[in-house]
Amino acid sequence: MTDHESATASFRSRGQQKAGKVEPKKQSLRFQTAAPMTQNHSNASLNPLAPGVYIVGAGPGDPDLLTIKAQRLLSQADVILFADSLVPKQILQGVRSDAELIGTANKTLEEILPIMGERVRLGKSVIRLHSGDPCLYGAVQEQMQALFEAELPFEVVPGISAFQLASARLRVELTVPGLVQSIILTRISGRTQVPEAEELSTLAAHQASLCLYLSARHVEAAQAKLVQHYPADTPVAICFRLGWSDEKIWLVPLHQMAEMTRNADLIRTTMYVISPALAASTVPSEYFVADPDSVNKNSDLQPQGTSSLRSRLYNPDHSHLFRTRDRSSQG
C-alpha cells in the first residue's frame, strides 16, 4: 500500500469511528449557495455554510480578480487551508476574524487530508484555497479522490488562470482569426514527467498560442524545443508573478527567451506565452525589451500588427441565427 493509499484509508476510518459527529451523506455532494457577503460578515452566523470542503480558485494573486462566489465563501468559511507560497495574504483580507487559517506550503497530502476531514466532521465549512484555477497544475484530483472515498462532500469553485490575466495585461486575443485558433496550456518535463505524446516539441509543431507553465528552471531546454517549430523571432511574453504587487512582464523574441529568463533570475512563478498573436500593435510598448542583458524596456522588437485580420462574427457580410446579412454593404 502506498503512502497516499494509507493516508486515504486512515482518512476514511476516522470518519467511521467518530459516532455522533456531523456526517455528510454520500449521495449528496452538492452544497447550498453561499449567502451574499456583507461588510460586517454577520451573514456567517445567520447563513452558515454547509459542512464540507470548498476547493476554491484564488486566481493569479490580485484580490480584485477573485470571483464573487469565491469572495462570498471566503467571508463565511470556518477554516481556510491555503497554499501560502502561492496565494498572497491580500486574498484573505475579507475572511472572518475568527476563521482558522492554515498554511499548507510545508505540509504533505497526508497531513492536509486529516485536517480537512476532522474539521468537516466537526460540522465546519472548510475552504481549500488554490492559486489560479483548480483544474490546472494544482494537485487537486488526488484531494478530490480522497474526499470522495472518505464520503465527504466537496465543491469546486473556478478561478482566473494566469494565462487569462496575461492576455488581458498584453491586450491581445490569443485566438486571432486567420492567424491562430488554438491555445495550448502545457509544461516541460521536470520532476513531474510529461507524457511522451505531450512532449513540448510535439505540441510546438502546431504553432498555436502556447502557454508554458512551471518551466523556468528548464527554460534552455524549452527554448530549444520551441525553436524547432516556431520562427526564432516569434514574440514571447515572460510573465512573472502575474497579479502580485511585484508583477513583471517582458516581451522578447523566442531566441532570447532563455537569456532573458536567466538575466532576470527567474526560477518560479513564471509563465511564458508564445504566440504570433503577440505581434499585435495593441500590446503596450512598456513590455518590450531592447537588450536581454538588462531588464530595461523599450525594445527594438516592434509589433507587426494584426489589424487586417478580422472575425466573421461581426462582419456585415456574414449572417447567423441572430443577425441577417447586411445587403447594403454589397453596393
mmCIF file of C-alpha atoms in Angstrom, residues 10-331:
data_model
loop_
_atom_site.group_PDB
_atom_site.id
_atom_site.type_symbol
_atom_site.label_atom_id
_atom_site.label_comp_id
_atom_site.label_asym_id
_atom_site.label_seq_id
_atom_site.Cartn_x
_atom_site.Cartn_y
_atom_site.Cartn_z
ATOM 1 C CA SER A 10 -6.846 6.288 7.631
ATOM 2 C CA PHE A 11 -8.844 9.304 6.488
ATOM 3 C CA ARG A 12 -11.900 7.089 5.881
ATOM 4 C CA SER A 13 -11.576 5.041 9.069
ATOM 5 C CA ARG A 14 -11.530 8.156 11.231
ATOM 6 C CA GLY A 15 -14.919 9.111 9.883
ATOM 7 C CA GLN A 16 -16.327 5.666 10.568
ATOM 8 C CA GLN A 17 -15.053 5.758 14.139
ATOM 9 C CA LYS A 18 -16.482 9.158 15.064
ATOM 10 C CA ALA A 19 -20.057 8.489 16.102
ATOM 11 C CA GLY A 20 -22.280 11.427 16.851
ATOM 12 C CA LYS A 21 -20.428 13.836 14.613
ATOM 13 C CA VAL A 22 -21.965 15.575 11.600
ATOM 14 C CA GLU A 23 -21.589 13.008 8.785
ATOM 15 C CA PRO A 24 -22.363 14.221 5.239
ATOM 16 C CA LYS A 25 -24.357 11.795 3.145
ATOM 17 C CA LYS A 26 -22.565 10.180 0.229
ATOM 18 C CA GLN A 27 -25.493 10.642 -2.150
ATOM 19 C CA SER A 28 -25.495 14.417 -1.696
ATOM 20 C CA LEU A 29 -22.275 16.012 -2.876
ATOM 21 C CA ARG A 30 -23.688 19.449 -3.636
ATOM 22 C CA PHE A 31 -23.652 22.414 -1.288
ATOM 23 C CA GLN A 32 -26.076 25.247 -0.646
ATOM 24 C CA THR A 33 -25.375 28.524 -2.425
ATOM 25 C CA ALA A 34 -23.197 30.914 -0.447
ATOM 26 C CA ALA A 35 -25.149 33.747 1.125
ATOM 27 C CA PRO A 36 -24.386 37.293 -0.086
ATOM 28 C CA MET A 37 -21.346 38.887 1.542
ATOM 29 C CA THR A 38 -21.918 41.777 3.942
ATOM 30 C CA GLN A 39 -19.489 44.316 5.244
ATOM 31 C CA ASN A 40 -19.503 43.040 8.854
ATOM 32 C CA HIS A 41 -19.775 39.352 7.894
ATOM 33 C CA SER A 42 -22.894 38.895 10.062
ATOM 34 C CA ASN A 43 -24.129 36.555 7.311
ATOM 35 C CA ALA A 44 -21.613 33.985 8.572
ATOM 36 C CA SER A 45 -23.759 33.340 11.655
ATOM 37 C CA LEU A 46 -27.154 33.852 10.010
ATOM 38 C CA ASN A 47 -26.483 31.629 6.987
ATOM 39 C CA PRO A 48 -23.567 29.336 7.797
ATOM 40 C CA LEU A 49 -22.040 27.285 5.020
ATOM 41 C CA ALA A 50 -22.867 23.612 4.921
ATOM 42 C CA PRO A 51 -20.113 21.418 6.397
ATOM 43 C CA GLY A 52 -17.814 20.234 3.629
ATOM 44 C CA VAL A 53 -14.762 21.170 1.606
ATOM 45 C CA TYR A 54 -14.877 24.012 -0.909
ATOM 46 C CA ILE A 55 -11.942 23.824 -3.320
ATOM 47 C CA VAL A 56 -11.631 27.437 -4.436
ATOM 48 C CA GLY A 57 -9.512 29.028 -7.146
ATOM 49 C CA ALA A 58 -7.878 32.185 -5.792
ATOM 50 C CA GLY A 59 -6.919 33.484 -9.217
ATOM 51 C CA PRO A 60 -3.411 34.710 -10.049
ATOM 52 C CA GLY A 61 -2.986 36.888 -6.951
ATOM 53 C CA ASP A 62 -4.939 40.117 -7.343
ATOM 54 C CA PRO A 63 -7.842 40.169 -4.810
ATOM 55 C CA ASP A 64 -9.928 42.161 -7.309
ATOM 56 C CA LEU A 65 -9.820 39.142 -9.639
ATOM 57 C CA LEU A 66 -11.455 36.766 -7.156
ATOM 58 C CA THR A 67 -14.847 35.612 -8.359
ATOM 59 C CA ILE A 68 -17.856 36.885 -6.441
ATOM 60 C CA LYS A 69 -18.567 33.347 -5.268
ATOM 61 C CA ALA A 70 -15.010 32.912 -4.024
ATOM 62 C CA GLN A 71 -15.291 36.169 -2.061
ATOM 63 C CA ARG A 72 -18.571 35.052 -0.501
ATOM 64 C CA LEU A 73 -17.205 31.680 0.506
ATOM 65 C CA LEU A 74 -14.044 33.191 1.986
ATOM 66 C CA SER A 75 -16.141 35.616 4.030
ATOM 67 C CA GLN A 76 -18.163 32.758 5.550
ATOM 68 C CA ALA A 77 -15.828 29.798 5.956
ATOM 69 C CA ASP A 78 -14.859 28.416 9.358
ATOM 70 C CA VAL A 79 -11.499 27.052 8.199
ATOM 71 C CA ILE A 80 -9.242 28.050 5.296
ATOM 72 C CA LEU A 81 -6.311 25.923 4.173
ATOM 73 C CA PHE A 82 -4.287 27.892 1.654
ATOM 74 C CA ALA A 83 -1.114 27.396 -0.350
ATOM 75 C CA ASP A 84 0.751 30.225 1.378
ATOM 76 C CA SER A 85 3.720 30.035 -1.018
ATOM 77 C CA LEU A 86 1.436 30.788 -3.973
ATOM 78 C CA VAL A 87 -1.508 32.746 -2.550
ATOM 79 C CA PRO A 88 -0.731 36.293 -1.302
ATOM 80 C CA LYS A 89 -2.092 37.363 2.082
ATOM 81 C CA GLN A 90 -4.191 40.081 0.421
ATOM 82 C CA ILE A 91 -6.507 37.353 -0.869
ATOM 83 C CA LEU A 92 -7.505 36.651 2.755
ATOM 84 C CA GLN A 93 -8.368 40.241 3.674
ATOM 85 C CA GLY A 94 -12.119 39.591 3.717
ATOM 86 C CA VAL A 95 -12.199 36.444 5.873
ATOM 87 C CA ARG A 96 -13.908 36.207 9.241
ATOM 88 C CA SER A 97 -11.842 37.383 12.193
ATOM 89 C CA ASP A 98 -12.437 34.057 13.922
ATOM 90 C CA ALA A 99 -11.674 31.878 10.879
ATOM 91 C CA GLU A 100 -8.951 29.279 11.333
ATOM 92 C CA LEU A 101 -6.178 29.929 8.784
ATOM 93 C CA ILE A 102 -3.787 27.095 7.975
ATOM 94 C CA GLY A 103 -0.872 27.447 5.568
ATOM 95 C CA THR A 104 -0.049 24.296 3.628
ATOM 96 C CA ALA A 105 3.255 25.132 1.902
ATOM 97 C CA ASN A 106 5.163 22.982 4.409
ATOM 98 C CA LYS A 107 2.614 20.153 4.552
ATOM 99 C CA THR A 108 2.169 16.900 2.644
ATOM 100 C CA LEU A 109 -1.084 15.492 1.354
ATOM 101 C CA GLU A 110 -1.001 13.002 4.216
ATOM 102 C CA GLU A 111 -1.048 15.930 6.661
ATOM 103 C CA ILE A 112 -3.614 18.048 4.803
ATOM 104 C CA LEU A 113 -6.295 15.381 4.330
ATOM 105 C CA PRO A 114 -6.837 14.580 8.035
ATOM 106 C CA ILE A 115 -7.121 18.293 8.864
ATOM 107 C CA MET A 116 -9.896 18.765 6.299
ATOM 108 C CA GLY A 117 -11.671 15.571 7.362
ATOM 109 C CA GLU A 118 -11.609 16.309 11.067
ATOM 110 C CA ARG A 119 -12.900 19.864 10.625
ATOM 111 C CA VAL A 120 -15.755 18.784 8.352
ATOM 112 C CA ARG A 121 -16.801 16.028 10.754
ATOM 113 C CA LEU A 122 -16.973 18.653 13.483
ATOM 114 C CA GLY A 123 -19.588 20.391 11.342
ATOM 115 C CA LYS A 124 -17.300 23.067 9.938
ATOM 116 C CA SER A 125 -17.006 24.554 6.460
ATOM 117 C CA VAL A 126 -13.511 24.217 5.018
ATOM 118 C CA ILE A 127 -12.025 26.101 2.091
ATOM 119 C CA ARG A 128 -9.061 24.551 0.295
ATOM 120 C CA LEU A 129 -7.681 27.639 -1.433
ATOM 121 C CA HIS A 130 -5.503 27.127 -4.501
ATOM 122 C CA SER A 131 -3.799 29.691 -6.733
ATOM 123 C CA GLY A 132 -5.167 30.255 -10.233
ATOM 124 C CA ASP A 133 -7.816 27.774 -11.289
ATOM 125 C CA PRO A 134 -8.066 24.377 -9.568
ATOM 126 C CA CYS A 135 -8.150 22.495 -12.887
ATOM 127 C CA LEU A 136 -4.556 23.449 -13.745
ATOM 128 C CA TYR A 137 -1.407 22.113 -12.035
ATOM 129 C CA GLY A 138 -2.823 22.221 -8.502
ATOM 130 C CA ALA A 139 -2.597 18.550 -7.444
ATOM 131 C CA VAL A 140 -6.333 18.809 -6.840
ATOM 132 C CA GLN A 141 -7.500 15.499 -8.331
ATOM 133 C CA GLU A 142 -5.826 13.443 -5.605
ATOM 134 C CA GLN A 143 -7.530 15.578 -2.964
ATOM 135 C CA MET A 144 -10.945 15.228 -4.590
ATOM 136 C CA GLN A 145 -10.461 11.465 -4.887
ATOM 137 C CA ALA A 146 -9.632 11.180 -1.201
ATOM 138 C CA LEU A 147 -12.622 13.327 -0.222
ATOM 139 C CA PHE A 148 -14.905 11.220 -2.395
ATOM 140 C CA GLU A 149 -13.607 7.957 -0.938
ATOM 141 C CA ALA A 150 -13.997 9.354 2.587
ATOM 142 C CA GLU A 151 -17.634 10.222 1.779
ATOM 143 C CA LEU A 152 -17.075 13.907 2.458
ATOM 144 C CA PRO A 153 -18.945 16.425 0.287
ATOM 145 C CA PHE A 154 -16.932 18.883 -1.740
ATOM 146 C CA GLU A 155 -17.471 21.571 -4.343
ATOM 147 C CA VAL A 156 -15.036 23.126 -6.811
ATOM 148 C CA VAL A 157 -15.157 26.873 -7.483
ATOM 149 C CA PRO A 158 -13.167 28.012 -10.557
ATOM 150 C CA GLY A 159 -10.767 30.938 -10.627
ATOM 151 C CA ILE A 160 -8.972 33.025 -13.225
ATOM 152 C CA SER A 161 -5.804 31.408 -14.528
ATOM 153 C CA ALA A 162 -2.518 33.184 -15.181
ATOM 154 C CA PHE A 163 -2.804 32.757 -18.959
ATOM 155 C CA GLN A 164 -6.059 34.728 -18.921
ATOM 156 C CA LEU A 165 -4.550 37.584 -16.938
ATOM 157 C CA ALA A 166 -1.507 37.557 -19.226
ATOM 158 C CA SER A 167 -3.761 38.030 -22.252
ATOM 159 C CA ALA A 168 -5.505 40.926 -20.509
ATOM 160 C CA ARG A 169 -2.270 42.634 -19.481
ATOM 161 C CA LEU A 170 -0.851 42.230 -23.001
ATOM 162 C CA ARG A 171 -4.094 43.465 -24.586
ATOM 163 C CA VAL A 172 -4.264 40.624 -27.086
ATOM 164 C CA GLU A 173 -6.658 37.910 -28.122
ATOM 165 C CA LEU A 174 -4.900 34.554 -28.256
ATOM 166 C CA THR A 175 -7.245 33.211 -30.956
ATOM 167 C CA VAL A 176 -6.997 35.662 -33.868
ATOM 168 C CA PRO A 177 -8.951 34.624 -36.996
ATOM 169 C CA GLY A 178 -6.689 33.790 -39.909
ATOM 170 C CA LEU A 179 -3.622 33.643 -37.657
ATOM 171 C CA VAL A 180 -4.094 31.259 -34.738
ATOM 172 C CA GLN A 181 -7.199 29.465 -33.428
ATOM 173 C CA SER A 182 -5.892 27.205 -30.680
ATOM 174 C CA ILE A 183 -4.464 27.658 -27.201
ATOM 175 C CA ILE A 184 -2.205 25.030 -25.638
ATOM 176 C CA LEU A 185 -1.634 25.013 -21.867
ATOM 177 C CA THR A 186 1.339 22.853 -21.000
ATOM 178 C CA ARG A 187 4.663 22.463 -19.200
ATOM 179 C CA ILE A 188 8.033 20.883 -19.880
ATOM 180 C CA SER A 189 9.125 17.689 -18.159
ATOM 181 C CA GLY A 190 10.864 18.249 -14.833
ATOM 182 C CA ARG A 191 10.273 16.408 -11.577
ATOM 183 C CA THR A 192 6.839 15.721 -12.994
ATOM 184 C CA GLN A 193 7.241 13.952 -16.315
ATOM 185 C CA VAL A 194 5.063 14.926 -19.268
ATOM 186 C CA PRO A 195 3.542 12.004 -21.219
ATOM 187 C CA GLU A 196 5.536 11.230 -24.349
ATOM 188 C CA ALA A 197 2.648 12.199 -26.646
ATOM 189 C CA GLU A 198 2.585 15.646 -24.984
ATOM 190 C CA GLU A 199 6.276 16.457 -25.290
ATOM 191 C CA LEU A 200 6.819 20.175 -25.878
ATOM 192 C CA SER A 201 8.458 19.645 -29.269
ATOM 193 C CA THR A 202 5.359 17.713 -30.374
ATOM 194 C CA LEU A 203 2.931 20.404 -29.216
ATOM 195 C CA ALA A 204 5.077 23.202 -30.658
ATOM 196 C CA ALA A 205 4.590 21.731 -34.110
ATOM 197 C CA HIS A 206 1.049 23.172 -34.071
ATOM 198 C CA GLN A 207 2.406 26.733 -33.780
ATOM 199 C CA ALA A 208 -0.624 27.601 -31.659
ATOM 200 C CA SER A 209 -0.758 30.163 -28.859
ATOM 201 C CA LEU A 210 1.214 28.180 -26.297
ATOM 202 C CA CYS A 211 1.163 28.995 -22.577
ATOM 203 C CA LEU A 212 4.047 27.344 -20.786
ATOM 204 C CA TYR A 213 3.753 26.817 -17.045
ATOM 205 C CA LEU A 214 6.270 25.551 -14.456
ATOM 206 C CA SER A 215 9.203 25.638 -16.848
ATOM 207 C CA ALA A 216 11.532 28.486 -15.817
ATOM 208 C CA ARG A 217 14.078 26.082 -14.322
ATOM 209 C CA HIS A 218 14.283 24.281 -17.663
ATOM 210 C CA VAL A 219 13.988 27.283 -19.973
ATOM 211 C CA GLU A 220 17.017 26.407 -22.136
ATOM 212 C CA ALA A 221 15.526 23.010 -22.972
ATOM 213 C CA ALA A 222 12.121 24.601 -23.559
ATOM 214 C CA GLN A 223 13.515 27.194 -25.967
ATOM 215 C CA ALA A 224 15.405 24.531 -27.900
ATOM 216 C CA LYS A 225 12.222 22.514 -28.384
ATOM 217 C CA LEU A 226 10.098 25.533 -29.309
ATOM 218 C CA VAL A 227 12.512 26.962 -31.869
ATOM 219 C CA GLN A 228 12.322 23.704 -33.810
ATOM 220 C CA HIS A 229 8.855 24.759 -34.982
ATOM 221 C CA TYR A 230 8.242 28.450 -34.199
ATOM 222 C CA PRO A 231 10.227 31.134 -36.072
ATOM 223 C CA ALA A 232 13.090 32.410 -33.912
ATOM 224 C CA ASP A 233 11.579 35.905 -33.888
ATOM 225 C CA THR A 234 8.159 34.750 -32.606
ATOM 226 C CA PRO A 235 7.152 37.078 -29.742
ATOM 227 C CA VAL A 236 7.314 35.546 -26.260
ATOM 228 C CA ALA A 237 5.831 37.152 -23.151
ATOM 229 C CA ILE A 238 7.708 36.217 -19.987
ATOM 230 C CA CYS A 239 5.265 36.777 -17.138
ATOM 231 C CA PHE A 240 6.488 36.806 -13.535
ATOM 232 C CA ARG A 241 4.110 36.702 -10.551
ATOM 233 C CA LEU A 242 1.098 37.918 -12.508
ATOM 234 C CA GLY A 243 -1.411 39.665 -10.272
ATOM 235 C CA TRP A 244 1.067 40.230 -7.437
ATOM 236 C CA SER A 245 2.408 43.635 -6.383
ATOM 237 C CA ASP A 246 5.810 42.827 -7.930
ATOM 238 C CA GLU A 247 4.407 41.573 -11.242
ATOM 239 C CA LYS A 248 6.717 41.884 -14.246
ATOM 240 C CA ILE A 249 6.270 41.161 -17.957
ATOM 241 C CA TRP A 250 8.981 41.130 -20.623
ATOM 242 C CA LEU A 251 8.337 40.666 -24.347
ATOM 243 C CA VAL A 252 11.269 39.233 -26.311
ATOM 244 C CA PRO A 253 11.857 37.164 -29.468
ATOM 245 C CA LEU A 254 11.804 33.412 -28.917
ATOM 246 C CA HIS A 255 15.553 33.088 -29.429
ATOM 247 C CA GLN A 256 16.104 35.381 -26.413
ATOM 248 C CA MET A 257 13.637 33.662 -24.061
ATOM 249 C CA ALA A 258 16.218 31.683 -22.085
ATOM 250 C CA GLU A 259 18.717 34.542 -21.901
ATOM 251 C CA MET A 260 16.121 36.978 -20.580
ATOM 252 C CA THR A 261 14.949 34.425 -18.001
ATOM 253 C CA ARG A 262 18.490 33.884 -16.709
ATOM 254 C CA ASN A 263 19.275 37.604 -16.577
ATOM 255 C CA ALA A 264 16.096 38.302 -14.595
ATOM 256 C CA ASP A 265 16.924 35.371 -12.286
ATOM 257 C CA LEU A 266 13.535 33.718 -12.745
ATOM 258 C CA ILE A 267 13.130 30.205 -11.352
ATOM 259 C CA ARG A 268 9.474 30.002 -10.237
ATOM 260 C CA THR A 269 6.029 31.656 -10.517
ATOM 261 C CA THR A 270 6.820 32.362 -14.174
ATOM 262 C CA MET A 271 4.671 31.642 -17.207
ATOM 263 C CA TYR A 272 5.587 32.026 -20.880
ATOM 264 C CA VAL A 273 3.164 32.923 -23.664
ATOM 265 C CA ILE A 274 4.471 32.044 -27.120
ATOM 266 C CA SER A 275 2.188 33.245 -29.896
ATOM 267 C CA PRO A 276 2.107 35.068 -33.234
ATOM 268 C CA ALA A 277 -0.836 36.976 -31.737
ATOM 269 C CA LEU A 278 1.657 38.926 -29.605
ATOM 270 C CA ALA A 279 2.680 40.821 -32.746
ATOM 271 C CA ALA A 280 -0.487 42.923 -32.362
ATOM 272 C CA SER A 281 0.008 46.685 -32.226
ATOM 273 C CA THR A 282 -2.258 46.800 -29.144
ATOM 274 C CA VAL A 283 0.482 45.297 -26.926
ATOM 275 C CA PRO A 284 1.742 48.013 -24.524
ATOM 276 C CA SER A 285 5.204 49.202 -25.567
ATOM 277 C CA GLU A 286 6.407 49.145 -21.954
ATOM 278 C CA TYR A 287 6.710 45.358 -22.120
ATOM 279 C CA PHE A 288 9.201 45.262 -24.998
ATOM 280 C CA VAL A 289 12.801 44.610 -24.007
ATOM 281 C CA ALA A 290 15.603 46.233 -26.011
ATOM 282 C CA ASP A 291 18.528 44.307 -24.551
ATOM 283 C CA PRO A 292 18.156 40.886 -22.905
ATOM 284 C CA ASP A 293 21.369 41.598 -20.946
ATOM 285 C CA SER A 294 19.305 44.024 -18.869
ATOM 286 C CA VAL A 295 15.705 44.344 -17.763
ATOM 287 C CA ASN A 296 15.274 47.744 -19.424
ATOM 288 C CA LYS A 297 12.195 48.255 -21.572
ATOM 289 C CA ASN A 298 11.523 49.970 -24.924
ATOM 290 C CA SER A 299 12.515 47.241 -27.329
ATOM 291 C CA ASP A 300 13.631 47.187 -30.903
ATOM 292 C CA LEU A 301 11.279 44.194 -31.248
ATOM 293 C CA GLN A 302 8.358 46.046 -32.787
ATOM 294 C CA PRO A 303 4.793 44.805 -33.260
ATOM 295 C CA GLN A 304 3.922 43.947 -36.838
ATOM 296 C CA GLY A 305 0.203 44.321 -36.302
ATOM 297 C CA THR A 306 -2.766 42.055 -36.873
ATOM 298 C CA SER A 307 -5.301 44.736 -37.809
ATOM 299 C CA SER A 308 -6.045 43.218 -41.231
ATOM 300 C CA LEU A 309 -7.260 40.003 -39.609
ATOM 301 C CA ARG A 310 -10.938 40.023 -38.807
ATOM 302 C CA SER A 311 -13.506 37.617 -37.416
ATOM 303 C CA ARG A 312 -16.634 36.852 -39.438
ATOM 304 C CA LEU A 313 -18.744 37.123 -36.279
ATOM 305 C CA TYR A 314 -19.373 40.870 -36.596
ATOM 306 C CA ASN A 315 -18.721 41.193 -40.319
ATOM 307 C CA PRO A 316 -21.724 42.711 -42.182
ATOM 308 C CA ASP A 317 -21.199 40.145 -44.955
ATOM 309 C CA HIS A 318 -21.821 37.315 -42.507
ATOM 310 C CA SER A 319 -25.261 36.190 -41.316
ATOM 311 C CA HIS A 320 -26.143 33.911 -38.413
ATOM 312 C CA LEU A 321 -29.039 32.956 -36.173
ATOM 313 C CA PHE A 322 -29.264 36.373 -34.517
ATOM 314 C CA ARG A 323 -28.429 38.679 -37.459
ATOM 315 C CA THR A 324 -29.265 38.678 -41.149
ATOM 316 C CA ARG A 325 -26.734 39.687 -43.750
ATOM 317 C CA ASP A 326 -26.361 43.432 -44.360
ATOM 318 C CA ARG A 327 -27.248 43.781 -48.043
ATOM 319 C CA SER A 328 -26.328 47.473 -48.113
ATOM 320 C CA SER A 329 -22.630 46.579 -47.841
ATOM 321 C CA GLN A 330 -22.784 44.822 -51.212
ATOM 322 C CA GLY A 331 -23.023 48.051 -53.192
#
